[in-house]
XYZ file of N, CA and C in Angstrom:
309
model
N -75.287 9.170 -20.048
C -76.628 8.671 -20.256
C -77.319 9.496 -21.326
N -77.204 10.818 -21.254
C -77.871 11.646 -22.246
C -77.301 11.415 -23.622
N -75.995 11.186 -23.729
C -75.376 10.931 -25.019
C -75.960 9.632 -25.617
N -76.039 8.598 -24.844
C -76.611 7.339 -25.295
C -78.056 7.529 -25.715
N -78.830 8.188 -24.887
C -80.229 8.440 -25.179
C -80.381 9.254 -26.455
N -79.629 10.331 -26.571
C -79.761 11.257 -27.720
C -79.211 10.713 -29.025
N -78.116 9.944 -28.926
C -77.447 9.518 -30.151
C -77.798 8.093 -30.578
N -78.259 7.279 -29.685
C -78.541 5.882 -30.027
C -80.056 5.553 -29.925
N -80.631 5.781 -28.762
C -82.010 5.362 -28.532
C -83.001 6.190 -29.332
N -82.967 7.488 -29.198
C -83.953 8.350 -29.870
C -83.919 8.187 -31.405
N -82.751 8.187 -32.043
C -82.726 8.046 -33.494
C -83.168 6.686 -34.016
N -83.076 5.657 -33.199
C -83.268 4.292 -33.704
C -84.540 3.598 -33.205
N -85.310 4.260 -32.382
C -86.554 3.677 -31.879
C -87.684 4.649 -32.107
N -88.895 4.128 -32.385
C -90.036 5.049 -32.480
C -90.216 5.775 -31.155
N -90.459 7.067 -31.246
C -90.506 7.849 -30.011
C -91.603 7.404 -29.041
N -92.670 6.802 -29.585
C -93.744 6.305 -28.707
C -93.361 5.028 -27.983
N -92.166 4.478 -28.290
C -91.710 3.254 -27.603
C -90.558 3.530 -26.641
N -90.203 4.792 -26.484
C -89.096 5.142 -25.590
C -89.649 5.528 -24.230
N -89.151 4.877 -23.199
C -89.535 5.173 -21.839
C -88.257 5.560 -21.066
N -88.265 6.724 -20.453
C -87.158 7.135 -19.611
C -87.621 6.980 -18.169
N -86.819 6.311 -17.370
C -87.195 6.104 -15.958
C -86.070 6.590 -15.049
N -86.484 7.008 -13.886
C -85.550 7.448 -12.852
C -85.683 6.450 -11.705
N -84.678 5.583 -11.575
C -84.676 4.583 -10.518
C -84.182 5.205 -9.181
N -84.440 4.517 -8.121
C -84.013 4.921 -6.788
C -84.542 6.297 -6.402
N -85.808 6.556 -6.682
C -86.433 7.804 -6.255
C -86.309 8.005 -4.764
N -86.260 6.916 -4.019
C -86.111 6.988 -2.573
C -84.746 7.514 -2.156
N -83.754 7.462 -3.041
C -82.403 7.933 -2.694
C -82.114 9.331 -3.233
N -83.043 9.891 -3.962
C -82.864 11.279 -4.435
C -82.780 12.183 -3.209
N -82.079 13.282 -3.343
C -81.866 14.220 -2.223
C -81.235 13.481 -1.026
N -80.378 12.510 -1.343
C -79.652 11.731 -0.341
C -80.578 11.024 0.638
N -81.752 10.611 0.125
C -82.691 9.861 0.940
C -83.580 10.714 1.834
N -83.400 12.040 1.761
C -84.246 12.915 2.584
C -85.649 12.970 1.975
N -86.611 13.212 2.790
C -88.012 13.393 2.421
C -88.660 12.135 1.844
N -88.094 10.971 2.133
C -88.755 9.737 1.763
C -89.500 9.218 2.977
N -90.797 9.019 2.829
C -91.661 8.507 3.912
C -91.553 6.983 3.956
N -90.693 6.472 4.830
C -90.443 5.041 4.873
C -91.624 4.275 5.524
N -92.467 4.957 6.205
C -93.641 4.301 6.779
C -94.676 4.007 5.710
N -94.911 5.012 4.825
C -95.893 4.843 3.784
C -95.271 4.508 2.399
N -93.940 4.364 2.405
C -93.202 3.997 1.166
C -93.542 4.912 -0.004
N -93.410 6.225 0.220
C -93.631 7.194 -0.854
C -92.890 8.487 -0.532
N -92.652 9.298 -1.559
C -91.961 10.554 -1.328
C -92.874 11.592 -0.675
N -92.256 12.440 0.133
C -92.977 13.608 0.697
C -93.002 14.680 -0.383
N -93.786 15.716 -0.134
C -93.958 16.798 -1.119
C -92.638 17.409 -1.605
N -91.693 17.607 -0.680
C -90.426 18.231 -1.062
C -89.681 17.359 -2.079
N -89.724 16.049 -1.873
C -89.058 15.127 -2.789
C -89.819 15.031 -4.116
N -91.135 15.014 -4.069
C -91.919 14.997 -5.282
C -91.596 16.239 -6.147
N -91.493 17.396 -5.527
C -91.160 18.613 -6.254
C -89.781 18.480 -6.915
N -88.824 17.944 -6.187
C -87.466 17.719 -6.720
C -87.490 16.758 -7.907
N -88.204 15.655 -7.753
C -88.269 14.660 -8.839
C -89.018 15.173 -10.066
N -90.055 15.960 -9.836
C -90.804 16.548 -10.966
C -89.922 17.517 -11.737
N -89.063 18.238 -11.020
C -88.129 19.147 -11.707
C -87.121 18.342 -12.522
N -86.703 17.209 -12.021
C -85.782 16.322 -12.777
C -86.460 15.812 -14.055
N -87.737 15.458 -13.935
C -88.522 14.968 -15.073
C -88.539 16.040 -16.186
N -88.873 17.264 -15.789
C -88.937 18.368 -16.743
C -87.577 18.634 -17.354
N -86.544 18.578 -16.542
C -85.163 18.784 -17.018
C -84.781 17.749 -18.060
N -85.105 16.487 -17.808
C -84.810 15.419 -18.749
C -85.555 15.644 -20.066
N -86.834 15.941 -19.972
C -87.609 16.195 -21.184
C -87.001 17.356 -21.980
N -86.657 18.416 -21.305
C -86.083 19.587 -21.971
C -84.759 19.278 -22.621
N -83.906 18.557 -21.926
C -82.567 18.219 -22.466
C -82.685 17.339 -23.710
N -83.591 16.370 -23.694
C -83.790 15.524 -24.870
C -84.357 16.341 -26.011
N -85.318 17.195 -25.712
C -85.927 18.053 -26.739
C -84.872 18.955 -27.388
N -84.029 19.586 -26.565
C -82.988 20.472 -27.098
C -81.992 19.713 -27.974
N -81.643 18.503 -27.603
C -80.633 17.722 -28.335
C -81.166 17.038 -29.552
N -82.445 16.650 -29.526
C -82.977 15.819 -30.625
C -84.190 16.402 -31.309
N -84.757 17.445 -30.724
C -86.015 18.015 -31.223
C -87.186 17.054 -31.140
N -87.128 16.107 -30.201
C -88.184 15.109 -29.999
C -88.753 15.308 -28.628
N -90.079 15.278 -28.551
C -90.759 15.285 -27.261
C -90.922 13.845 -26.785
N -90.351 13.540 -25.651
C -90.504 12.172 -25.094
C -91.635 12.188 -24.085
N -92.153 10.997 -23.854
C -93.190 10.812 -22.836
C -92.608 11.194 -21.511
N -93.454 11.677 -20.619
C -92.998 12.093 -19.295
C -92.260 10.969 -18.604
N -90.977 11.166 -18.214
C -90.252 10.161 -17.488
C -90.941 9.766 -16.169
N -90.703 8.540 -15.763
C -91.340 8.007 -14.551
C -90.247 7.829 -13.494
N -90.523 8.269 -12.294
C -89.579 7.956 -11.206
C -90.215 6.899 -10.312
N -89.344 6.017 -9.859
C -89.833 4.901 -9.040
C -88.766 4.431 -8.072
N -89.206 3.629 -7.140
C -88.314 2.971 -6.207
C -88.612 1.475 -6.263
N -87.657 0.722 -6.777
C -87.819 -0.718 -6.809
C -87.829 -1.314 -5.399
N -86.981 -0.739 -4.547
C -86.871 -1.238 -3.183
C -88.185 -1.140 -2.419
N -88.886 -0.033 -2.583
C -90.132 0.206 -1.859
C -91.374 -0.042 -2.701
N -91.191 -0.399 -3.968
C -92.344 -0.687 -4.814
C -93.123 0.552 -5.253
N -92.528 1.714 -5.078
C -93.233 2.963 -5.395
C -93.233 3.191 -6.933
N -94.419 3.404 -7.479
C -94.649 3.681 -8.905
C -94.305 2.512 -9.835
N -94.109 1.332 -9.280
C -93.832 0.164 -10.110
C -95.045 -0.162 -10.976
N -96.229 0.030 -10.448
C -97.431 -0.234 -11.234
C -97.506 0.698 -12.445
N -97.163 1.949 -12.276
C -97.162 2.905 -13.345
C -96.096 2.559 -14.372
N -94.944 2.176 -13.905
C -93.862 1.778 -14.804
C -94.279 0.569 -15.661
N -94.869 -0.415 -15.044
C -95.303 -1.606 -15.798
C -96.396 -1.244 -16.791
N -97.311 -0.368 -16.450
C -98.336 0.088 -17.396
C -97.693 0.749 -18.606
N -96.709 1.613 -18.353
C -96.018 2.307 -19.445
C -95.292 1.308 -20.368
N -94.673 0.325 -19.768
C -93.991 -0.687 -20.566
C -94.984 -1.419 -21.448
N -96.083 -1.829 -20.870
C -97.132 -2.522 -21.657
C -97.672 -1.616 -22.746
N -97.903 -0.354 -22.439
C -98.393 0.608 -23.440
C -97.456 0.767 -24.617
N -96.168 0.603 -24.379
C -95.165 0.805 -25.422
C -94.883 -0.450 -26.244
N -95.453 -1.559 -25.846
C -95.235 -2.783 -26.619
C -95.952 -2.694 -27.947
N -95.358 -3.225 -28.998
C -96.051 -3.185 -30.295
C -97.329 -4.003 -30.244
N -98.296 -3.637 -31.030
C -99.567 -4.342 -31.019
C -99.487 -5.665 -31.791
N -98.525 -5.787 -32.698
C -98.374 -7.032 -33.466
C -96.968 -7.543 -33.328
N -96.817 -8.859 -33.404
C -95.495 -9.470 -33.333
C -94.721 -9.187 -34.618
N -93.399 -9.071 -34.495
C -92.564 -8.955 -35.668
C -92.369 -10.332 -36.214
N -92.255 -10.383 -37.533
C -91.986 -11.675 -38.187
C -90.518 -12.045 -37.979
N -90.303 -13.296 -37.627
C -88.947 -13.784 -37.483
C -88.562 -14.539 -38.722
N -87.483 -14.154 -39.358
C -87.041 -14.775 -40.597
C -85.840 -15.652 -40.311
N -85.952 -16.913 -40.679
C -84.833 -17.821 -40.578
C -83.903 -17.629 -41.752
N -82.618 -17.681 -41.494
C -81.669 -17.524 -42.597
C -81.055 -18.844 -42.997
């Protein structure tokens, strides 16, 4: 994943349009510390996920010398942070349409 990100995505896309996401946040730490009643991570899991976020940012920075936007962790199954993910996707959309050229 890092090789793809560092060698393909980062060099070919504007950095403000790159979003790195961590899916299945509910399964991190083998599913421990996930509050299934409130559908959110407990503090121990948040700390673990935040360390992963920093690790990803640092690894991309070391490999490409580019600072990426803070990665987002979410759980599709439980709907956790989906709203934040969708906001980030919308924020990264270009403000103008690209012209389509017929050949």
